[in-house]
Short mmCIF file of C-alpha atoms in Angstrom, two decimals:
data_model
loop_
_atom_site.label_atom_id
_atom_site.label_comp_id
_atom_site.label_asym_id
_atom_site.label_seq_id
_atom_site.Cartn_x
_atom_site.Cartn_y
_atom_site.Cartn_z
CA THR A 1 44.41 -6.05 -26.62
CA ASN A 2 41.14 -5.07 -24.90
CA LYS A 3 38.11 -5.85 -27.01
CA ILE A 4 35.51 -3.09 -27.50
CA THR A 5 32.06 -4.27 -26.44
CA SER A 6 28.61 -2.80 -25.87
CA ARG A 7 24.99 -3.90 -25.60
CA THR A 8 23.85 -1.12 -27.95
CA TRP A 9 25.53 -0.35 -31.29
CA GLU A 10 24.67 1.89 -34.24
CA LEU A 11 25.96 1.39 -37.77
CA VAL A 12 25.93 4.48 -40.03
CA THR A 13 27.19 3.86 -43.55
CA ASP A 14 26.66 5.21 -47.07
CA VAL A 15 24.91 2.92 -49.53
CA LYS A 16 27.70 3.47 -52.08
CA HIS A 17 31.38 4.21 -51.78
CA PRO A 18 31.77 8.02 -52.22
CA GLU A 19 34.69 7.64 -54.64
CA THR A 20 34.23 4.35 -56.51
CA GLY A 21 30.43 4.15 -56.48
CA GLU A 22 30.64 0.53 -55.33
CA GLU A 23 27.60 -0.64 -53.35
CA LEU A 24 28.59 -1.12 -49.74
CA ILE A 25 25.29 -2.26 -48.25
CA ASN A 26 21.62 -2.76 -49.07
CA LYS A 27 18.39 -3.69 -47.31
CA GLU A 28 18.70 -7.38 -48.17
CA LYS A 29 22.13 -7.61 -46.56
CA ILE A 30 20.95 -5.81 -43.42
CA ASP A 31 17.94 -8.14 -43.10
CA THR A 32 20.15 -11.20 -43.55
CA VAL A 33 22.53 -10.15 -40.77
CA LEU A 34 19.74 -9.20 -38.37
CA LYS A 35 17.92 -12.50 -38.87
CA SER A 36 21.07 -14.62 -38.66
CA HIS A 37 22.17 -13.65 -35.16
CA SER A 38 19.85 -14.43 -32.25
CA SER A 39 21.96 -12.33 -29.90
CA ILE A 40 20.37 -9.24 -31.52
CA LYS A 41 17.28 -8.90 -29.34
CA GLU A 42 15.89 -5.67 -30.82
CA PHE A 43 16.71 -3.49 -33.80
CA ALA A 44 15.51 -0.61 -35.96
CA TYR A 45 16.92 0.77 -39.20
CA ILE A 46 16.08 3.28 -41.92
CA LEU A 47 17.44 4.63 -45.20
CA HIS A 48 18.13 8.37 -45.06
CA ASN A 49 18.00 9.64 -48.63
CA LYS A 50 16.59 13.13 -48.11
CA ASP A 51 19.04 14.58 -45.59
CA THR A 52 20.57 17.93 -46.51
CA TYR A 53 23.79 19.64 -45.44
CA THR A 54 23.52 22.20 -42.66
CA ASP A 55 25.85 25.03 -41.62
CA GLU A 56 27.27 22.74 -38.97
CA ASP A 57 27.98 20.01 -41.56
CA ILE A 58 29.73 22.44 -43.91
CA LYS A 59 31.98 23.76 -41.12
CA LYS A 60 33.12 20.21 -40.33
CA MET A 61 33.97 19.39 -43.98
CA LYS A 62 37.59 19.80 -45.13
CA SER A 63 36.78 20.59 -48.77
CA GLY A 64 34.28 23.18 -49.99
CA THR A 65 32.54 21.04 -52.60
CA ARG A 66 29.16 21.07 -50.79
CA SER A 67 26.73 23.86 -49.97
CA VAL A 68 23.99 24.28 -47.36
CA GLY A 69 20.83 22.56 -48.61
CA ASP A 70 22.57 20.04 -50.89
CA ILE A 71 21.26 16.47 -50.58
CA LYS A 72 23.56 14.14 -48.66
CA PRO A 73 24.49 10.74 -50.08
CA ALA A 74 21.95 8.06 -49.20
CA HIS A 75 22.97 6.20 -46.04
CA PHE A 76 21.59 3.64 -43.59
CA HIS A 77 21.22 3.97 -39.81
CA VAL A 78 21.07 0.54 -38.14
CA VAL A 79 20.50 0.49 -34.35
CA MET A 80 20.93 -2.84 -32.54
CA HIS A 81 20.36 -3.90 -28.93
CA PHE A 82 21.94 -7.15 -27.70
CA ALA A 83 21.14 -9.56 -24.89
CA ARG A 84 24.77 -9.32 -23.74
CA ALA A 85 27.69 -7.06 -24.59
CA GLN A 86 28.71 -7.63 -28.22
CA GLU A 87 32.23 -7.26 -29.61
CA LEU A 88 32.88 -4.66 -32.30
CA ASP A 89 35.08 -7.07 -34.27
CA SER A 90 32.16 -9.46 -34.73
CA LEU A 91 29.85 -6.70 -35.98
CA SER A 92 32.38 -5.55 -38.54
CA GLU A 93 32.75 -9.11 -39.76
CA TRP A 94 28.98 -9.72 -39.99
CA PHE A 95 28.24 -6.64 -42.09
CA GLY A 96 31.54 -6.54 -43.99
CA ILE A 97 31.89 -2.88 -42.95
CA ASP A 98 34.96 -1.25 -41.41
CA LYS A 99 34.87 -0.84 -37.62
CA ASN A 100 35.03 2.94 -37.74
CA PHE A 101 31.45 3.04 -39.11
CA PHE A 102 30.06 1.56 -35.86
CA GLU A 103 29.34 3.72 -32.82
CA LYS A 104 29.18 2.36 -29.29
CA LYS A 105 26.10 3.79 -27.58
CA LYS A 106 26.27 4.70 -23.90
CA GLY A 107 23.74 5.73 -21.30
CA ARG A 108 20.60 4.16 -19.82
CA ASN A 109 18.36 5.45 -22.65
CA SER A 110 20.86 5.08 -25.48
CA PHE A 111 18.82 2.54 -27.48
CA PHE A 112 15.63 4.62 -27.30
CA ASP A 113 17.44 7.87 -28.14
CA SER A 114 19.11 6.26 -31.16
CA VAL A 115 15.84 4.76 -32.43
CA LEU A 116 13.98 8.03 -31.92
CA TYR A 117 16.60 9.83 -34.03
CA LEU A 118 15.81 7.69 -37.08
CA THR A 119 12.78 9.77 -38.15
CA HIS A 120 14.11 13.19 -37.00
CA GLN A 121 10.74 13.76 -35.30
CA SER A 122 12.11 14.96 -31.96
CA ASP A 123 12.01 18.65 -31.06
CA LYS A 124 15.79 18.67 -30.92
CA GLU A 125 16.19 17.53 -34.54
CA GLN A 126 13.31 19.66 -35.79
CA SER A 127 14.99 22.75 -34.36
CA LYS A 128 17.88 22.00 -36.73
CA GLY A 129 15.52 21.94 -39.72
CA LYS A 130 16.02 18.26 -40.54
CA PHE A 131 13.73 16.33 -42.86
CA VAL A 132 11.12 14.22 -41.04
CA TYR A 133 10.93 10.64 -42.33
CA PRO A 134 7.61 8.78 -42.17
CA GLU A 135 7.42 6.20 -39.39
CA ASP A 136 6.51 3.44 -41.85
CA GLU A 137 9.97 3.75 -43.43
CA VAL A 138 11.53 2.40 -40.23
CA PHE A 139 12.09 -1.37 -40.27
CA CYS A 140 12.14 -2.69 -36.73
CA HIS A 141 11.68 -5.51 -34.27
CA PHE A 142 11.02 -5.02 -30.55
CA GLU A 143 10.40 -7.64 -27.90
CA GLU A 144 7.27 -6.02 -26.45
CA TYR A 145 6.05 -3.65 -29.17
CA SER A 146 4.69 -4.28 -32.65
CA SER A 147 5.59 -0.97 -34.32
CA PHE A 148 7.97 1.98 -34.21
CA HIS A 149 5.18 4.29 -33.07
CA GLU A 150 4.12 1.99 -30.24
CA PHE A 151 7.74 1.62 -29.11
CA VAL A 152 8.41 5.38 -29.04
CA GLU A 153 5.13 6.17 -27.30
CA ALA A 154 5.70 3.51 -24.62
CA CYS A 155 9.33 4.50 -24.09
CA GLU A 156 8.43 8.14 -23.59
CA LEU A 157 5.93 7.09 -20.91
CA ASN A 158 8.48 4.73 -19.36
CA LYS A 159 11.09 7.47 -19.32
CA GLU A 160 8.73 9.78 -17.49
CA LYS A 161 7.47 7.14 -15.04
CA TYR A 162 10.55 5.01 -14.40
CA GLY A 163 13.44 7.21 -15.53
CA LYS A 164 14.39 4.60 -18.13
CA ALA A 165 12.89 4.39 -21.61
CA ASN A 166 13.52 0.85 -22.83
CA ILE A 167 12.72 -1.09 -19.66
CA CYS A 168 11.86 -4.78 -19.70
CA ILE A 169 8.56 -6.05 -18.35
CA LYS A 170 10.27 -7.77 -15.40
CA ASP A 171 11.87 -4.55 -14.16
CA LYS A 172 8.70 -2.59 -14.88
CA LEU A 173 6.58 -4.92 -12.74
CA ARG A 174 9.14 -4.88 -9.96
CA LEU A 175 9.14 -1.07 -9.88
CA ASP A 176 5.34 -0.90 -10.05
CA VAL A 177 5.04 -3.30 -7.12
CA LEU A 178 7.76 -1.60 -5.08
CA TYR A 179 6.88 2.06 -5.66
CA ASN A 180 3.46 2.36 -7.31
CA GLY A 181 1.34 0.07 -5.16
CA MET A 182 0.62 -2.65 -7.73
CA SER A 183 -0.65 -5.67 -5.81
CA ILE A 184 0.37 -9.28 -6.26
CA ARG A 185 -3.26 -9.99 -7.18
CA GLN A 186 -3.00 -7.57 -10.11
CA VAL A 187 0.27 -9.12 -11.27
CA LYS A 188 -1.16 -12.64 -11.10
CA LYS A 189 -4.26 -11.61 -13.02
CA ASN A 190 -2.63 -9.53 -15.77
CA TYR A 191 0.88 -11.04 -16.00
CA PRO A 192 0.62 -14.71 -14.93
CA MET A 193 3.75 -15.86 -16.78
CA GLU A 194 5.85 -12.99 -15.46
CA TYR A 195 4.64 -13.68 -11.93
CA ASN A 196 5.54 -17.35 -12.26
CA ASP A 197 9.05 -16.42 -13.45
CA ASP A 198 9.70 -13.83 -10.73
CA MET A 199 7.50 -14.88 -7.82
CA GLU A 200 10.08 -14.41 -5.06
CA GLY A 201 11.33 -11.05 -6.37
CA LEU A 202 7.81 -9.63 -6.67
CA GLN A 203 6.69 -10.94 -3.27
CA LYS A 204 9.73 -9.38 -1.61
CA ARG A 205 9.09 -5.99 -3.23
CA ARG A 206 5.41 -6.09 -2.30
CA GLY A 207 6.46 -6.72 1.29
CA ASP A 208 8.86 -3.77 1.15
CA TYR A 209 6.08 -1.55 -0.23
CA LEU A 210 3.61 -2.55 2.47
CA LYS A 211 6.26 -2.20 5.16
CA ASP A 212 6.57 1.52 4.38
CA ALA A 213 3.01 2.15 3.12
CA PRO A 214 0.96 4.87 4.86
CA LEU A 215 -1.14 3.62 7.77
CA PRO A 216 -4.91 4.15 7.68
CA PRO A 217 -6.19 7.00 9.89
CA TYR A 218 -8.31 4.59 11.94
CA ARG A 219 -8.98 0.89 12.47
CA ILE A 220 -12.42 -0.47 13.37
CA SER A 221 -12.71 -4.09 14.51
CA PHE A 222 -15.92 -6.14 14.61
CA TYR A 223 -16.53 -9.36 16.50
CA ILE A 224 -19.25 -11.64 15.13
CA SER A 225 -20.56 -14.48 17.28
CA GLY A 226 -23.01 -17.21 16.45
CA SER A 227 -23.65 -20.91 16.51
CA GLY A 228 -22.53 -23.22 13.73
CA GLY A 229 -24.54 -22.69 10.54
CA ALA A 230 -26.00 -19.36 11.66
CA GLY A 231 -24.23 -17.50 8.85
CA LYS A 232 -21.21 -15.88 10.55
CA GLY A 233 -19.02 -16.33 7.48
CA LEU A 234 -21.67 -14.96 5.13
CA PHE A 235 -22.23 -12.03 7.49
CA SER A 236 -18.47 -11.30 7.63
CA GLU A 237 -18.06 -11.23 3.85
CA ALA A 238 -21.26 -9.24 3.32
CA LEU A 239 -20.15 -6.67 5.91
CA ALA A 240 -16.73 -6.31 4.26
CA ARG A 241 -18.35 -5.69 0.85
CA ALA A 242 -20.88 -3.25 2.28
CA LEU A 243 -18.25 -1.14 4.05
CA ILE A 244 -15.62 -1.07 1.28
CA ASP A 245 -17.46 -1.55 -2.02
CA PRO A 246 -21.20 -0.87 -1.74
CA ASP A 247 -21.42 -0.32 -5.52
CA GLY A 248 -20.10 -3.81 -6.27
CA GLU A 249 -17.18 -2.78 -8.50
CA MET A 250 -14.41 -4.77 -6.78
CA SER A 251 -13.69 -8.48 -6.54
CA ASP A 252 -13.71 -10.21 -3.16
CA ASP A 253 -9.93 -10.71 -3.41
CA GLU A 254 -9.52 -6.94 -3.59
CA ILE A 255 -11.82 -6.30 -0.61
CA PHE A 256 -10.86 -8.84 2.04
CA CYS A 257 -8.23 -11.38 2.98
CA TYR A 258 -8.77 -14.44 5.14
CA ILE A 259 -6.11 -14.82 7.81
CA GLY A 260 -4.30 -18.13 7.46
CA SER A 261 -3.19 -20.78 9.93
CA ASP A 262 -0.81 -20.03 12.79
CA SER A 263 2.50 -20.50 10.95
CA VAL A 264 1.53 -18.54 7.83
CA CYS A 265 -0.91 -16.09 9.35
CA PHE A 266 -0.48 -13.27 6.80
CA GLU A 267 0.72 -15.31 3.83
CA ASN A 268 -2.18 -14.22 1.59
CA TYR A 269 -2.27 -10.61 2.77
CA ASP A 270 -1.75 -8.22 -0.13
CA GLY A 271 -2.85 -4.89 1.31
CA GLN A 272 -6.61 -5.61 1.29
CA PRO A 273 -8.65 -3.12 3.37
CA VAL A 274 -10.40 -5.86 5.38
CA LEU A 275 -8.92 -8.79 7.30
CA ILE A 276 -11.35 -11.61 8.13
CA TRP A 277 -10.25 -13.74 11.09
CA ASP A 278 -12.51 -16.70 10.43
CA ASP A 279 -13.50 -19.11 13.22
CA CYS A 280 -11.05 -17.44 15.58
CA ARG A 281 -11.74 -17.67 19.31
CA HIS A 282 -9.74 -15.52 21.71
CA ASN A 283 -7.22 -18.30 22.40
CA GLU A 284 -6.72 -18.70 18.63
CA LEU A 285 -5.69 -15.04 18.43
CA PHE A 286 -2.99 -15.72 21.00
CA LYS A 287 -1.77 -18.66 18.94
CA LYS A 288 -1.62 -16.53 15.81
CA LEU A 289 -0.17 -13.33 17.30
CA GLY A 290 1.69 -14.54 20.36
CA ASP A 291 0.74 -12.21 23.22
CA ARG A 292 -1.84 -9.70 24.37
CA GLY A 293 0.38 -6.72 23.57
CA THR A 294 0.61 -7.73 19.92
CA ILE A 295 -3.12 -8.47 19.78
CA PHE A 296 -3.99 -5.06 21.21
CA ASN A 297 -1.62 -3.41 18.72
CA VAL A 298 -3.07 -5.27 15.72
CA PHE A 299 -6.62 -4.31 16.78
CA ASP A 300 -5.81 -0.82 18.06
CA THR A 301 -8.19 1.89 16.85
CA LYS A 302 -5.13 4.03 16.08
CA PRO A 303 -3.03 1.80 13.80
CA LYS A 304 0.63 1.25 14.59
CA ARG A 305 3.38 0.13 12.23
CA ILE A 306 3.92 -3.52 13.10
CA SER A 307 6.03 -5.80 10.92
CA GLN A 308 4.54 -9.26 10.31
CA LYS A 309 6.36 -12.19 8.74
CA LYS A 310 5.51 -13.62 5.32
CA LYS A 311 7.24 -16.05 3.01
CA TYR A 312 9.98 -14.22 1.06
CA SER A 313 9.34 -10.96 2.96
CA GLN A 314 7.72 -9.06 5.80
CA THR A 315 4.56 -6.99 5.68
CA ASN A 316 2.86 -4.14 7.48
CA LEU A 317 -0.88 -4.23 8.11
CA ILE A 318 -2.61 -1.28 6.44
CA ASN A 319 -6.19 -2.52 6.80
CA PRO A 320 -8.71 -0.08 8.31
CA ILE A 321 -11.13 -2.93 9.19
CA ASN A 322 -10.86 -6.23 11.09
CA ILE A 323 -13.70 -8.76 11.24
CA VAL A 324 -13.33 -11.65 13.70
CA ASN A 325 -15.92 -14.41 13.91
CA SER A 326 -16.32 -17.57 16.00
CA VAL A 327 -18.85 -19.56 18.06
CA GLU A 328 -17.45 -18.03 21.27
CA PRO A 329 -19.95 -15.71 23.04
CA ILE A 330 -19.17 -12.00 22.82
CA ASN A 331 -18.35 -11.50 26.50
CA GLY A 332 -16.32 -14.69 26.58
CA PHE A 333 -14.24 -13.53 23.61
CA LEU A 334 -13.60 -9.99 24.90
CA ASP A 335 -13.00 -11.07 28.50
CA GLY A 336 -10.73 -13.81 27.25
CA LEU A 337 -8.54 -11.28 25.46
CA ALA A 338 -8.20 -9.30 28.68
CA GLY A 339 -8.38 -12.06 31.30
CA GLN A 340 -7.15 -15.59 31.63
CA TYR A 341 -5.74 -17.49 28.70
CA TYR A 342 -3.24 -20.15 27.78
CA ASP A 343 0.09 -18.87 26.45
CA LYS A 344 1.12 -19.68 22.89
CA SER A 345 2.63 -23.05 23.87
CA GLU A 346 -0.50 -23.89 25.93
CA SER A 347 1.85 -24.99 28.70
CA ARG A 348 0.70 -22.57 31.41
CA TYR A 349 -2.24 -20.42 32.38
CA VAL A 350 -1.69 -16.66 32.42
CA GLU A 351 -3.67 -14.22 34.55
CA ALA A 352 -4.04 -10.79 32.92
CA GLU A 353 -4.34 -7.50 34.75
CA ASN A 354 -7.89 -6.36 35.51
CA ASP A 355 -7.50 -3.00 33.78
CA GLN A 356 -7.10 -4.72 30.40
CA LYS A 357 -10.84 -5.37 30.10
CA ALA A 358 -11.72 -1.83 28.99
CA GLN A 359 -8.95 -1.95 26.39
CA SER A 360 -10.34 -5.20 25.01
CA TYR A 361 -13.89 -3.86 24.75
CA ARG A 362 -12.74 -0.57 23.23
CA ARG A 363 -10.94 -2.41 20.43
CA PHE A 364 -14.20 -4.13 19.44
CA PRO A 365 -16.78 -1.33 19.84
CA ILE A 366 -19.31 -3.09 17.59
CA CYS A 367 -20.08 -6.77 18.15
CA ILE A 368 -22.72 -8.85 16.38
CA ASN A 369 -24.64 -11.89 17.55
CA VAL A 370 -25.81 -13.72 14.41
CA HIS A 371 -28.86 -16.00 14.37
CA PRO A 372 -30.30 -17.86 11.37
CA THR A 373 -32.94 -15.18 10.66
CA TYR A 374 -31.77 -12.07 12.54
CA TYR A 375 -28.86 -10.47 14.36
CA ASP A 376 -28.30 -8.39 17.50
CA ILE A 377 -25.82 -5.50 17.73
CA HIS A 378 -23.85 -5.06 20.96
CA VAL A 379 -22.35 -1.56 21.16
CA TYR A 380 -19.67 -0.53 23.65
CA GLU A 381 -21.14 2.87 24.46
CA PRO A 382 -18.08 4.36 26.24
CA PHE A 383 -16.40 4.30 22.82
CA PHE A 384 -19.23 6.41 21.41
CA GLY A 385 -19.37 8.77 24.38
CA GLY A 386 -22.03 7.00 26.46
CA ASP A 387 -21.87 5.23 29.81
CA TYR A 388 -23.12 1.68 29.28
CA SER A 389 -23.12 -0.98 26.61
CA VAL A 390 -26.26 -1.10 24.48
CA ILE A 391 -27.89 -3.95 22.59
CA TYR A 392 -29.94 -3.35 19.43
CA LYS A 393 -31.94 -6.54 19.05
CA TYR A 394 -33.76 -8.42 16.31
CA LYS A 395 -32.41 -6.97 13.06
CA TYR A 396 -34.05 -9.15 10.41
CA ALA A 397 -31.38 -10.67 8.15
CA PRO A 398 -31.72 -14.32 7.06
CA PHE A 399 -28.32 -14.50 5.31
CA VAL A 400 -28.33 -18.28 4.79
CA ASP A 401 -31.80 -18.17 3.26
CA MET A 402 -30.87 -15.19 1.05
CA VAL A 403 -27.88 -17.10 -0.36
CA ARG A 404 -30.06 -20.11 -1.10
CA THR A 405 -32.60 -17.88 -2.85
CA TYR A 406 -30.31 -15.67 -4.95
CA GLY A 407 -26.79 -17.15 -4.91
CA SER A 408 -23.82 -15.44 -3.23
CA ASP A 409 -22.53 -13.73 -6.40
CA SER A 410 -25.83 -12.24 -7.56
CA LYS A 411 -26.63 -8.54 -7.49
CA GLU A 412 -29.95 -9.31 -5.77
CA TYR A 413 -28.15 -10.98 -2.86
CA LYS A 414 -25.67 -8.12 -2.45
CA ASP A 415 -28.49 -5.55 -2.57
CA CYS A 416 -30.31 -7.47 0.17
CA CYS A 417 -27.12 -7.53 2.25
CA LEU A 418 -26.72 -3.76 1.99
CA LYS A 419 -30.28 -3.26 3.20
CA ALA A 420 -29.94 -5.80 6.01
CA LEU A 421 -26.64 -4.31 7.23
CA LYS A 422 -27.74 -0.67 7.23
CA PRO A 423 -27.80 -0.42 11.08
CA VAL A 424 -24.22 -1.75 11.27
CA ILE A 425 -23.04 0.55 8.49
CA GLU A 426 -24.47 3.58 10.31
CA LEU A 427 -22.67 2.62 13.54
CA PHE A 428 -19.46 2.10 11.59
CA GLU A 429 -19.75 5.58 10.10
CA GLN A 430 -20.23 7.03 13.59
CA ALA A 431 -17.14 5.17 14.82
CA VAL A 432 -15.08 6.44 11.88
CA ALA A 433 -16.22 10.00 12.56
CA ILE A 434 -15.08 9.67 16.18
CA LEU A 435 -11.67 8.24 15.27
CA SER A 436 -11.13 10.64 12.35
CA LYS A 437 -11.41 13.80 14.43
CA LYS A 438 -8.26 15.84 14.01
CA ASP A 439 -5.97 16.45 16.94
CA PHE A 440 -6.95 19.69 18.74
CA LEU A 441 -3.62 21.28 17.89
CA LYS A 442 -4.52 20.98 14.20
CA GLU A 443 -8.11 22.18 14.59
CA THR A 444 -7.34 25.59 16.03
CA ASP A 445 -6.50 28.56 13.87
CA ASN A 446 -5.73 30.65 16.94
CA PRO A 447 -2.23 30.08 18.35
CA GLU A 448 -3.06 32.54 21.14
CA LYS A 449 -4.97 29.68 22.73
CA TYR A 450 -1.65 28.14 23.70
CA ILE A 451 0.13 31.30 24.84
CA ASN A 452 0.13 30.09 28.46
CA LEU A 453 1.76 26.70 27.80
CA GLY A 454 3.95 25.75 30.74
CA THR A 455 2.29 28.23 33.12
CA PHE A 456 -0.36 28.05 35.86
CA GLU A 457 -2.95 30.14 33.97
CA PRO A 458 -4.92 27.43 32.08
CA PHE A 459 -5.63 25.55 35.34
CA LYS A 460 -6.98 28.48 37.37
CA GLU A 461 -10.61 27.77 36.57
CA PHE A 462 -10.15 24.03 37.06
CA LEU A 463 -8.51 24.46 40.46
CA GLU A 464 -11.09 27.00 41.57
CA VAL A 465 -14.08 24.83 40.65
CA HIS A 466 -13.34 21.09 40.34
CA CYS A 467 -10.44 20.76 42.72
CA ALA A 468 -12.06 22.91 45.41
CA ARG A 469 -15.05 20.56 45.48
CA LEU A 470 -12.95 17.44 45.17
CA ARG A 471 -10.44 18.50 47.82
CA SER A 472 -13.37 18.94 50.22
CA TYR A 473 -14.61 15.47 49.28
CA PHE A 474 -11.17 13.92 49.68
CA ASN A 475 -10.67 15.61 53.07
CA ASP A 476 -14.03 14.25 54.25
CA VAL A 477 -13.07 10.73 53.18
CA LEU A 478 -9.68 10.89 54.84
CA ASN A 479 -10.97 12.55 58.01
CA ASP A 480 -13.67 9.90 58.38
CA ASN A 481 -11.13 7.15 57.83
CA PRO A 482 -7.57 8.41 58.49
CA SER A 483 -6.11 4.99 57.69
CA GLU A 484 -7.49 5.09 54.15
CA ARG A 485 -4.47 5.33 51.84
CA ASP A 486 -5.77 3.75 48.61
CA VAL A 487 -5.22 6.67 46.23
CA GLU A 488 -6.89 5.04 43.23
CA LYS A 489 -9.98 4.11 45.23
CA ILE A 490 -10.40 7.68 46.48
CA VAL A 491 -9.80 9.16 43.01
CA SER A 492 -12.29 6.77 41.43
CA GLY A 493 -14.96 7.65 43.99
CA GLY A 494 -14.55 11.39 43.49
CA CYS A 495 -14.50 11.15 39.70
CA ASP A 496 -17.67 9.05 39.70
CA ILE A 497 -19.53 11.59 41.85
CA TYR A 498 -18.47 14.61 39.80
CA ASP A 499 -18.53 12.82 36.41
CA VAL A 500 -14.85 13.38 35.61
CA THR A 501 -13.57 11.17 32.74
CA ASP A 502 -10.75 13.14 31.10
CA LYS A 503 -7.40 11.43 31.70
CA ALA A 504 -5.44 14.67 32.09
CA THR A 505 -7.95 15.90 34.68
CA ILE A 506 -7.82 12.60 36.56
CA ASP A 507 -4.01 12.83 36.71
CA ILE A 508 -4.27 16.27 38.34
CA ILE A 509 -6.92 15.00 40.77
CA ARG A 510 -4.63 12.12 41.70
CA CYS A 511 -1.94 14.63 42.64
CA GLU A 512 -4.51 16.50 44.78
CA VAL A 513 -5.38 13.30 46.66
CA GLU A 514 -1.72 12.58 47.33
CA ASP A 515 -1.36 16.14 48.64
CA CYS A 516 -4.36 15.62 50.94
CA ILE A 517 -2.84 12.44 52.33
CA ARG A 518 0.46 14.18 52.96
CA ASP A 519 -1.33 17.12 54.66
CA ILE A 520 -3.27 14.84 57.00
CA LYS A 521 -0.18 12.79 57.78
CA TYR A 522 1.75 15.98 58.55
CA ASN A 523 -1.03 17.44 60.73
CA THR A 524 -1.33 14.27 62.80
CA MET A 525 2.37 13.99 63.49
#
């Protein structure tokens, strides 16, 4: 025969036999059974001796010897939760009670629902007019809670948050990491034993969370150059704190993550807002990330979803800030990213395309040259709307000396850093404002602006003004030198003269040049 098993059982039995008056069970017997079997992980029981008959009870009774409001015979409710499915036959044997007095509980919240019933405090039971038993009359043992009240309160929160009332700490942490953004740092700090027992499972779920986490609206990357001992590392950490946590409420582990060696580049990444690429020349970036395309994606001002490998999982970079530092000069670093470099195996030299230089500089719009007592700021002005790069020199900031004076963890040192870094912070805020501007389609409240999409109308003014002047210029160039066929050279010359920088406009101008070339070719045939 098939044995009846369940992980949750409830025993409901009268204290005395209704006909003979013989005692069937008492508190001492219940305690003995519950303490004697380690397979019972959690339990709660109570003596109901003030229950009264309701209309529903009377209707179910075969004889009419009871009336509504009469006191029911005293009886125990014993709810038990087991580590593994427990056989009914064993329970009947332990308690010396017939099997028909045990009820197999089903459902994901069956243990909580059965325990909650013991006091009749739920709205459902109160609506039936049942007597409410004091919580201190419940005898219980729970793995994670010290009292009936604490258990019920926690389970109600769990039920609302996780959909399951009596959830173990392992599953709770896994769900918090996977869905609620709990970091591995937080787990390690608050639940060290649980992390040790479930390291791989938690790391995998953190990777899954980061893989699908929202990307930041922008990404600003800094390059910090300086000789050995000038304070590049101190500057990098101070800048990360100043940009993310100027009030000093977060730990360094929450603010920034140091990028690891080549094979485990993102091993310690746990969603921190700042990545510090310490002592990382341009060729080191290629070793870590593989190729220029990946580098440009990782440092793109408009973040892209890029999966990176970690032990046990993969991750997605959601940091809004990168800080790279090394002894390599600023121009050497940026030109190296765009120009010549060794491939990852260092077996051959690769020549990059010339047009990559602007992309490299745009990805690091703010660069710092650190000296022992001051720093210079190199700003890529085209990023900010200007024409040329600008250097702001001699910003007094003796970071090494400040650390020696105050200590790196002191409030005085961090206050000095905030003051010293104010020019950089202001430039950062300008860069964020530029990158955070909403797309023009979202800014307008007037859809009539786009009524002419797909028609000639929006370009009338442009063609009448810009292109008329430029066509004349292009014709002059081609008439003076009919053999000139370098479209890009002609376009670049015209755009420089008339200060045209918009890509869409340049594309239209390019078409105009090609038309001019075709016209001249046709007319000279």
